[in-house]
PDB file of C-alpha atoms in Angstrom:
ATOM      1  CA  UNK A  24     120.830  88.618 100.959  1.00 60.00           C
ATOM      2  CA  UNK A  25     118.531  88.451 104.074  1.00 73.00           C
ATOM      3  CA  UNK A  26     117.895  84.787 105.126  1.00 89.00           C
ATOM      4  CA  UNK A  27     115.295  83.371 107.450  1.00 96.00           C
ATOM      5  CA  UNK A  28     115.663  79.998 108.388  1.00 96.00           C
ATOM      6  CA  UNK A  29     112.934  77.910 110.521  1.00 97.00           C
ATOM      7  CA  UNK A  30     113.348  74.482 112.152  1.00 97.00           C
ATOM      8  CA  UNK A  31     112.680  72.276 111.814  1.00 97.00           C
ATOM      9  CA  UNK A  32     111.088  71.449 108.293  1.00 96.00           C
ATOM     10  CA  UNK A  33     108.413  69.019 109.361  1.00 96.00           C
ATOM     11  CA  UNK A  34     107.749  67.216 112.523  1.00 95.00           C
ATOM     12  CA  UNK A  35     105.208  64.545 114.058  1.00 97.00           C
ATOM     13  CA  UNK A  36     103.923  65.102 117.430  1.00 97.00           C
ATOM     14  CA  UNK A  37     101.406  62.957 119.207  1.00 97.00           C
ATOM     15  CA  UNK A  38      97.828  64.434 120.605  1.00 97.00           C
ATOM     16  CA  UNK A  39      98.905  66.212 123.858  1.00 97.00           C
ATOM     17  CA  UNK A  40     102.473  67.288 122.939  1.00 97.00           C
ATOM     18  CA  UNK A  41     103.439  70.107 124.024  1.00 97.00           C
ATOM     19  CA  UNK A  42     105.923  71.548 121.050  1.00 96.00           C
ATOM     20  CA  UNK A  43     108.280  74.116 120.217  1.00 96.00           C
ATOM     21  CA  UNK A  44     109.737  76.016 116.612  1.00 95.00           C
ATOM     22  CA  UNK A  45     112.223  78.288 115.721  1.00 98.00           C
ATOM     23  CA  UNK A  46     112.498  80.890 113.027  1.00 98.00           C
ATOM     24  CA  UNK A  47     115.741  82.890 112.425  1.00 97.00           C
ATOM     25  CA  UNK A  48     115.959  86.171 111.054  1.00 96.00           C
ATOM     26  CA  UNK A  49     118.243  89.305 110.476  1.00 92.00           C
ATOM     27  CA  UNK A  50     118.663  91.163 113.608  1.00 86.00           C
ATOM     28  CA  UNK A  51     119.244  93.921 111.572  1.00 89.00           C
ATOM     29  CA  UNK A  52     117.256  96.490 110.315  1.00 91.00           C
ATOM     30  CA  UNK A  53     114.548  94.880 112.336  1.00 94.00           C
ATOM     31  CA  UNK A  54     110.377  96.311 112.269  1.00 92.00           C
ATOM     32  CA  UNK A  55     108.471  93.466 112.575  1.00 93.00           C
ATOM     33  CA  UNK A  56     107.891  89.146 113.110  1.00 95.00           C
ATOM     34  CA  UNK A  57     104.999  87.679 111.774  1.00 95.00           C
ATOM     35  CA  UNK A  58     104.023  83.951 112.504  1.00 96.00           C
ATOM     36  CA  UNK A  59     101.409  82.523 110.441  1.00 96.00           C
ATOM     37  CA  UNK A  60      99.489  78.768 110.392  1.00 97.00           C
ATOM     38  CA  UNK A  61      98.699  77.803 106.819  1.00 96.00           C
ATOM     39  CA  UNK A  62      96.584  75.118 106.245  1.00 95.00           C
ATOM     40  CA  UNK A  63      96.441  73.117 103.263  1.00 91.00           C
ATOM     41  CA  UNK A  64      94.538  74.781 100.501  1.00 89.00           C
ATOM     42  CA  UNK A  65      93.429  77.581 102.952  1.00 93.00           C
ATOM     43  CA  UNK A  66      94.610  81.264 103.087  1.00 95.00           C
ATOM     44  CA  UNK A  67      97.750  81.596 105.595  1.00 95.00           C
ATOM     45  CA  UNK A  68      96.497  82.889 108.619  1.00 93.00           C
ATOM     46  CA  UNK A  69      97.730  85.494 110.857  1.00 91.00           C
ATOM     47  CA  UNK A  70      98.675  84.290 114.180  1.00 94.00           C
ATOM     48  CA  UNK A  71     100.977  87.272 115.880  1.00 94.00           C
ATOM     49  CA  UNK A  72     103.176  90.257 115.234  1.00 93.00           C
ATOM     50  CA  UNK A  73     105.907  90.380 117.190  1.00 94.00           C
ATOM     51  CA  UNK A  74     107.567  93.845 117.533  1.00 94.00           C
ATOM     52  CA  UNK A  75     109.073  94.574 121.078  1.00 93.00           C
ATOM     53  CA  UNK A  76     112.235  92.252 122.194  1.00 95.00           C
ATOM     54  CA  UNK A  77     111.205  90.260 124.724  1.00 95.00           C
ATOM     55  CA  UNK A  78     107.607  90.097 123.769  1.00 93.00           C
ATOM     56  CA  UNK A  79     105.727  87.174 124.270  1.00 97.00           C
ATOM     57  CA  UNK A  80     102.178  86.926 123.210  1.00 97.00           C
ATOM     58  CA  UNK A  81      99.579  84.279 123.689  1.00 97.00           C
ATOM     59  CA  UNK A  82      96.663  82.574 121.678  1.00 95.00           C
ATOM     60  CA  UNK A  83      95.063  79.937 123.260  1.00 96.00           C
ATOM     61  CA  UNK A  84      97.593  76.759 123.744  1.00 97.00           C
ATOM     62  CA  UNK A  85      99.383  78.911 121.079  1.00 98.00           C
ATOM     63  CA  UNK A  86     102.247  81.313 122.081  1.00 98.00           C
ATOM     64  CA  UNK A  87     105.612  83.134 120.746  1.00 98.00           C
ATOM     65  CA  UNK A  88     108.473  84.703 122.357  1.00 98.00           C
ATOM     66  CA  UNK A  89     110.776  87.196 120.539  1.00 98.00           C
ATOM     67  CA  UNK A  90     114.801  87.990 120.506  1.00 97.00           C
ATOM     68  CA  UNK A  91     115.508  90.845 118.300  1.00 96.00           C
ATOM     69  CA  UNK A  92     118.908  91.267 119.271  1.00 94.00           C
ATOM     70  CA  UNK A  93     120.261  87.258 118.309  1.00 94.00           C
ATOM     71  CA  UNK A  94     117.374  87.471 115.303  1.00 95.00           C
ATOM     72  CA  UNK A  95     115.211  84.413 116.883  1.00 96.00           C
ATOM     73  CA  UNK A  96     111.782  83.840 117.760  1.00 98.00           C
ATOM     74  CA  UNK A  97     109.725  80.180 119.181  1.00 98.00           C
ATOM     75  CA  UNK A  98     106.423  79.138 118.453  1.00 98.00           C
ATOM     76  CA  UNK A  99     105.262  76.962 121.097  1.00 98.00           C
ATOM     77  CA  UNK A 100     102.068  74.780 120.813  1.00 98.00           C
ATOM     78  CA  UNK A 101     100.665  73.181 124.544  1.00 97.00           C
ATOM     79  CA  UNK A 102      98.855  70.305 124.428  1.00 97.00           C
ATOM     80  CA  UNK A 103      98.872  70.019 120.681  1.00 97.00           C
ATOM     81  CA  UNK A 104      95.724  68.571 118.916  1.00 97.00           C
ATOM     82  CA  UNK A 105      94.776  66.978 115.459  1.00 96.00           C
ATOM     83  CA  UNK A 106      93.247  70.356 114.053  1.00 96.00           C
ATOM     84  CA  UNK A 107      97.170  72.236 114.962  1.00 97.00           C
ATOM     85  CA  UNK A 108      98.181  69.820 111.672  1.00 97.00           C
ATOM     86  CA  UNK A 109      98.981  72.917 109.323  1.00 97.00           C
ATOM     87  CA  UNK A 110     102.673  74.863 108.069  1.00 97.00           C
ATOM     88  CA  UNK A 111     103.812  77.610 110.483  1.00 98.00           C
ATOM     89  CA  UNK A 112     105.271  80.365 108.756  1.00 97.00           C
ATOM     90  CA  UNK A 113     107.435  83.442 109.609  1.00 97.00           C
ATOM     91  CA  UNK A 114     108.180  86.403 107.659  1.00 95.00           C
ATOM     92  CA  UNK A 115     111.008  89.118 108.685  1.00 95.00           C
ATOM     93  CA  UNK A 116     109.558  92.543 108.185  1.00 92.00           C
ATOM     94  CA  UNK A 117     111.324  95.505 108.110  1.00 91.00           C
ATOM     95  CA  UNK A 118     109.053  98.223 107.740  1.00 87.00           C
ATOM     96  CA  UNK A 119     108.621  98.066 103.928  1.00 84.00           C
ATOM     97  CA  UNK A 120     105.600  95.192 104.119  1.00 82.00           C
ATOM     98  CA  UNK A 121     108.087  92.916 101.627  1.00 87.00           C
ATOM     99  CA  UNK A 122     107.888  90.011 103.864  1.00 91.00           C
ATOM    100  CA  UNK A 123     110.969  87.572 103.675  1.00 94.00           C
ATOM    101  CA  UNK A 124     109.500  84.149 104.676  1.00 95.00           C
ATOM    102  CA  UNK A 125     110.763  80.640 105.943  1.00 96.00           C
ATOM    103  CA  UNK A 126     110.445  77.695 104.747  1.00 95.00           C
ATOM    104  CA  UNK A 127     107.747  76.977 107.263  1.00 96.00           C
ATOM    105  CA  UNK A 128     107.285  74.003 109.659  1.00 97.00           C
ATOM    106  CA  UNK A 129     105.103  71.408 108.647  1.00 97.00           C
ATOM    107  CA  UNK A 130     103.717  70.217 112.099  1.00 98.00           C
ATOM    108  CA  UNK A 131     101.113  67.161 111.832  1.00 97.00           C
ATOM    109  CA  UNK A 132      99.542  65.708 115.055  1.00 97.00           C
ATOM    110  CA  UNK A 133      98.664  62.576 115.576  1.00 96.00           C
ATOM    111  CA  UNK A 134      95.341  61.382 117.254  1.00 92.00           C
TER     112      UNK A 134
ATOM    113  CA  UNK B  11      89.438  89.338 110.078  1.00 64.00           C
ATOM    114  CA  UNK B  12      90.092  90.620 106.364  1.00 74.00           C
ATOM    115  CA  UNK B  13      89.172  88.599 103.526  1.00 89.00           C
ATOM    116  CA  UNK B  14      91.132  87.965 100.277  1.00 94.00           C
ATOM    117  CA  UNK B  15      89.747  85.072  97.417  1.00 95.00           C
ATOM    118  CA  UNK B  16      92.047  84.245  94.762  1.00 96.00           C
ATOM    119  CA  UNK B  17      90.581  82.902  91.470  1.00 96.00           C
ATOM    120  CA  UNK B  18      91.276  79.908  90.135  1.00 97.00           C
ATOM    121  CA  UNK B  19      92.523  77.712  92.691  1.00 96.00           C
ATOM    122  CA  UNK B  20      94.336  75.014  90.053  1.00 96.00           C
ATOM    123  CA  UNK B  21      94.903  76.003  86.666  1.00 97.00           C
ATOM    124  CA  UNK B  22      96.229  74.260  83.511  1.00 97.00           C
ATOM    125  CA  UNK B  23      97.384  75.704  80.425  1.00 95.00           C
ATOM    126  CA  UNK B  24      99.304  75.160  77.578  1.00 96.00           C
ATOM    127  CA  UNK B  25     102.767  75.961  76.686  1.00 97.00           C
ATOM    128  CA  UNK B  26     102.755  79.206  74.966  1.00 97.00           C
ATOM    129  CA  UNK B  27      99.388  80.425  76.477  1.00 97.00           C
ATOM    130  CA  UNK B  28      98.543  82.801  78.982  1.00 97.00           C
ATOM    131  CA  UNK B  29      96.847  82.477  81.890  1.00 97.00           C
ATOM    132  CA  UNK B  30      95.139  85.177  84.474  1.00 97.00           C
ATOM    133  CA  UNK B  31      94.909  84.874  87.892  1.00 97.00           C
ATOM    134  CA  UNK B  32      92.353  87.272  90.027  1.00 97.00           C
ATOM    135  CA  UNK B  33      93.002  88.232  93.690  1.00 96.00           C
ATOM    136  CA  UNK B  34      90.262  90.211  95.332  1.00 95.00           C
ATOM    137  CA  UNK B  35      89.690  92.010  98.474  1.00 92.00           C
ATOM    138  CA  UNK B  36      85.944  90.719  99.474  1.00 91.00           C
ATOM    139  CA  UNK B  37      85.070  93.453 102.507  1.00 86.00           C
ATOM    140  CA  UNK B  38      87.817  96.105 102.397  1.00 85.00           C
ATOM    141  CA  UNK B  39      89.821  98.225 100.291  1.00 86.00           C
ATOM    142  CA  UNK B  40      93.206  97.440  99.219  1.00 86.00           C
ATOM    143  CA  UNK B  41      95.551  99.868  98.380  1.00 83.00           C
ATOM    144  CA  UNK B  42      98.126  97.668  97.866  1.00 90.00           C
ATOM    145  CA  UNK B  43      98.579  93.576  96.833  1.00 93.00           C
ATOM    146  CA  UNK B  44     101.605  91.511  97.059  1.00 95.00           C
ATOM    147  CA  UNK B  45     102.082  88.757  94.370  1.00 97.00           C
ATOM    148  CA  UNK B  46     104.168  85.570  95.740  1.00 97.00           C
ATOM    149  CA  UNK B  47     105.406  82.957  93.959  1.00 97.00           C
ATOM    150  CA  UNK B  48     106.564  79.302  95.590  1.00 96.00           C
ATOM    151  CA  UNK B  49     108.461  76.411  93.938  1.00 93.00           C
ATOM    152  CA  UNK B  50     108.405  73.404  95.917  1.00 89.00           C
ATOM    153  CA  UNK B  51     110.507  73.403  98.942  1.00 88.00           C
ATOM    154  CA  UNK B  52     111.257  76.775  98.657  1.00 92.00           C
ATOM    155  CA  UNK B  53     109.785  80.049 100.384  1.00 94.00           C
ATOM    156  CA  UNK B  54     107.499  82.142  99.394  1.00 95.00           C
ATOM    157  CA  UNK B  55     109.401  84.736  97.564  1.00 95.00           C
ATOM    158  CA  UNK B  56     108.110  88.269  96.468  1.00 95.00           C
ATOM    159  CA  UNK B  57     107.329  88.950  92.910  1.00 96.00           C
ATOM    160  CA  UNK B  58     105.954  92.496  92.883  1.00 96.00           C
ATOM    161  CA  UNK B  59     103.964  94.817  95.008  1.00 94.00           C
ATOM    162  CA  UNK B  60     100.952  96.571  93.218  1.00 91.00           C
ATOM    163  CA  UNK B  61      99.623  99.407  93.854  1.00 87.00           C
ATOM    164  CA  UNK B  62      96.042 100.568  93.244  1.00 84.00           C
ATOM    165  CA  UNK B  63      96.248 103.178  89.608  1.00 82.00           C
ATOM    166  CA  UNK B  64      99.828 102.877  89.500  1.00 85.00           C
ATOM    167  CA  UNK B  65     102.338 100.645  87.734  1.00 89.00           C
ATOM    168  CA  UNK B  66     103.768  97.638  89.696  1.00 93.00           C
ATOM    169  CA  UNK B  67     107.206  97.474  91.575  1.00 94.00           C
ATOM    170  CA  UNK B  68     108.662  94.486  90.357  1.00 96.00           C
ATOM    171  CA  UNK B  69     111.548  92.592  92.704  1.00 95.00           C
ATOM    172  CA  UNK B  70     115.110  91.664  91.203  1.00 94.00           C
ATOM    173  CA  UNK B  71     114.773  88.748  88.869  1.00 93.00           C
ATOM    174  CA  UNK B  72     111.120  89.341  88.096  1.00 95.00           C
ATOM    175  CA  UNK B  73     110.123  89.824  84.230  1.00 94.00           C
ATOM    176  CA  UNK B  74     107.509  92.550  84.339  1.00 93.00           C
ATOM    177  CA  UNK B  75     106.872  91.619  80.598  1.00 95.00           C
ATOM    178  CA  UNK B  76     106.132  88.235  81.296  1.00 96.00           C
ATOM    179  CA  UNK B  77     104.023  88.456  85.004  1.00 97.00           C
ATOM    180  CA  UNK B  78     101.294  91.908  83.900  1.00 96.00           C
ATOM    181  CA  UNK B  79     100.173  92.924  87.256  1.00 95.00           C
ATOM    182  CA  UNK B  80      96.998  95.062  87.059  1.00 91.00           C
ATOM    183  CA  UNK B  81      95.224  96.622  90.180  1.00 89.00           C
ATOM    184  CA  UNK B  82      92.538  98.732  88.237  1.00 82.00           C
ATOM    185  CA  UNK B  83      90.169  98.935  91.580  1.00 89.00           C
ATOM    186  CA  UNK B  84      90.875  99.162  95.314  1.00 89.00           C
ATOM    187  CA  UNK B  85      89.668  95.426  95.162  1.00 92.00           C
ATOM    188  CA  UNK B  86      90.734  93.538  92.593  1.00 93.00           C
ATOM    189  CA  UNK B  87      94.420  92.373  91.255  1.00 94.00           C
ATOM    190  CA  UNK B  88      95.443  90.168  88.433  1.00 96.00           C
ATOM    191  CA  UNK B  89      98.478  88.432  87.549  1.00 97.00           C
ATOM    192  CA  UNK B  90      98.648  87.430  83.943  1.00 97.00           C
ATOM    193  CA  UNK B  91     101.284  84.810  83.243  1.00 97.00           C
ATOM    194  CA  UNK B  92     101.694  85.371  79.112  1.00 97.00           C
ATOM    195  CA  UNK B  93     103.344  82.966  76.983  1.00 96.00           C
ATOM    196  CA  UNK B  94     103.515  80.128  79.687  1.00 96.00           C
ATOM    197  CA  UNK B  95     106.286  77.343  79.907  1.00 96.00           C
ATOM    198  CA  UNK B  96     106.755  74.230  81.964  1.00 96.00           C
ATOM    199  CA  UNK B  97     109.338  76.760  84.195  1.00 95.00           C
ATOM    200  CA  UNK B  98     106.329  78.745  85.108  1.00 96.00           C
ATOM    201  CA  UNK B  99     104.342  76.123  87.259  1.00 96.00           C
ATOM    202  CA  UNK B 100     104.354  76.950  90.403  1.00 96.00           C
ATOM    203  CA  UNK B 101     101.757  78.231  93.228  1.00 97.00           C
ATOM    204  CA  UNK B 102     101.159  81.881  93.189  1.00 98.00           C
ATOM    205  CA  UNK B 103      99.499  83.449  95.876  1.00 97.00           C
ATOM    206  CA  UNK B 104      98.649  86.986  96.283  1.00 97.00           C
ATOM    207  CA  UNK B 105      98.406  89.396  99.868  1.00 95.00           C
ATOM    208  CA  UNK B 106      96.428  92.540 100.827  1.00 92.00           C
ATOM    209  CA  UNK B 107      97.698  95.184 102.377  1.00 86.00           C
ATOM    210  CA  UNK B 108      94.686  96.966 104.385  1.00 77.00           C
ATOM    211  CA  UNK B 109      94.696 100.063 107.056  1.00 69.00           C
ATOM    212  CA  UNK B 110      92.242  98.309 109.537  1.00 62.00           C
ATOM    213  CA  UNK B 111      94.722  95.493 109.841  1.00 57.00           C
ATOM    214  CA  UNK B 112      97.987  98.138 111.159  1.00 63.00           C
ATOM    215  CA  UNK B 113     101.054  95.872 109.847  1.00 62.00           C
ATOM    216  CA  UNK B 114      99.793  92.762 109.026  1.00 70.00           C
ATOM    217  CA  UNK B 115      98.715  91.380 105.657  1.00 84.00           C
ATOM    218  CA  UNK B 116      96.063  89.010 104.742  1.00 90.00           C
ATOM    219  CA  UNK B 117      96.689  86.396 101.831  1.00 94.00           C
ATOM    220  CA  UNK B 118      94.259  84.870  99.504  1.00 96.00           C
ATOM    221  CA  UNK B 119      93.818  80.830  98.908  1.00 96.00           C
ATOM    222  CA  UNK B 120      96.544  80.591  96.348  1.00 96.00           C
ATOM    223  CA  UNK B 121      96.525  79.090  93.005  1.00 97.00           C
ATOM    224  CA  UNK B 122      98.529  76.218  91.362  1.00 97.00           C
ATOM    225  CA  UNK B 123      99.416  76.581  87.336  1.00 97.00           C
ATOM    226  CA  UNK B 124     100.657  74.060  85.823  1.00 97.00           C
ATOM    227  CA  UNK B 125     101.906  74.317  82.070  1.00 97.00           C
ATOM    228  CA  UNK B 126     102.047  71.620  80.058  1.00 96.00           C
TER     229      UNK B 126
END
């Protein structure tokens, strides 16, 4: 059964935080990472698709790095602000689109 | 980027009734939707992939008599939950799988059933 694990489950940073997430994930049979930021009663929304190990890829104060080979990947939020408050997702992809998600992250930020 | 609306939001229904849930593609075609289901502090877990004119994939564990997937038009889904229990509330929440996007899926709102 493929497995993958994000921590942690919930955390509160203050306004100006910088902060950091994991997600864990097969490193086998490997096509794709996808991060997503779902906010409450809102569609999740795609942040980035990680594909290369080693990539790194940037959004605004927003940006993930990718290991393929130990099956990890960080989310890292800089400077982190009131409207960052949402679940981050991941989903392991490999190649078939039947996404196997996390749990998710529950960030809120305090002002 | 795409859009995808999922109809109703928050549902109730009685025990022994069933209950429809639309997903719909508002400015592309969709060849193909996902249908998720998530019980609290869980993830979201696959239920079956539908394709447009064709019959639905169902995953392990997933009663394809019980969740009718339909995907009559490159636009539109619906998950029928028949003969609801209490076991069945949860939030379902359905994807879209469109070529403009290369690999990445876009999700509708989600909806909530409860059964009561």
């Amino acid at each position: 059964i493929l497995n993958v694990e994000q921590s942690p489950q919930s955390l509160h940073v203050q306004e100006g935080d910088s902060t950091n997430f994991t997600c864990s994930f097969p490193s086998s049979n490997f096509y794709a990472l996808h991060w997503y930021r779902w906010e409450t009663a809102k569609s999740p929304e795609a942040l980035f698709v990680m594909t290369l190990n080693g990539d790194e890829k940037k959004k605004g104060r927003i940006s993930a790095t990718l290991n393929t080979k130990e099956g990890y990947s960080y989310l890292y939020i800089k400077g982190s602000q009131p409207e960052d408050s949402a679940t981050y997702l991941c989903a392991f992809d490999s190649g078939t689109y039947k996404y196997i998600f996390g749990t998710g992250t529950r960030l809120k930020v305090l002002a | 980027g795409a859009v995808v609306s999922q109809h109703p939001s928050w549902v109730i229904c009685k025990s022994g009734t069933s209950v429809k849930i639309e997903c719909r593609s508002l400015d592309f075609q969709a060849t193909t939707m996902f249908w998720y289901r998530q019980f609290p502090k869980q993830s979201l877990m696959l239920m079956a992939t539908s394709n447009e004119g064709s019959k639905a994939t169902y995953e392990q564990g997933v009663e394809k008599d019980k969740f009718l997937i339909n995907h009559a038009s490159l636009t539109l889904s619906t998950l029928t939950v028949t003969s609801a229990h209490p076991e069945d509330s949860s939030f379902y929440i359905c994807s879209a799988l469109t070529d403009l996007s290369g690999n990445t899926i876009y999700f509708g709102e989600g909806s909530w059933l409860t059964v009561v």
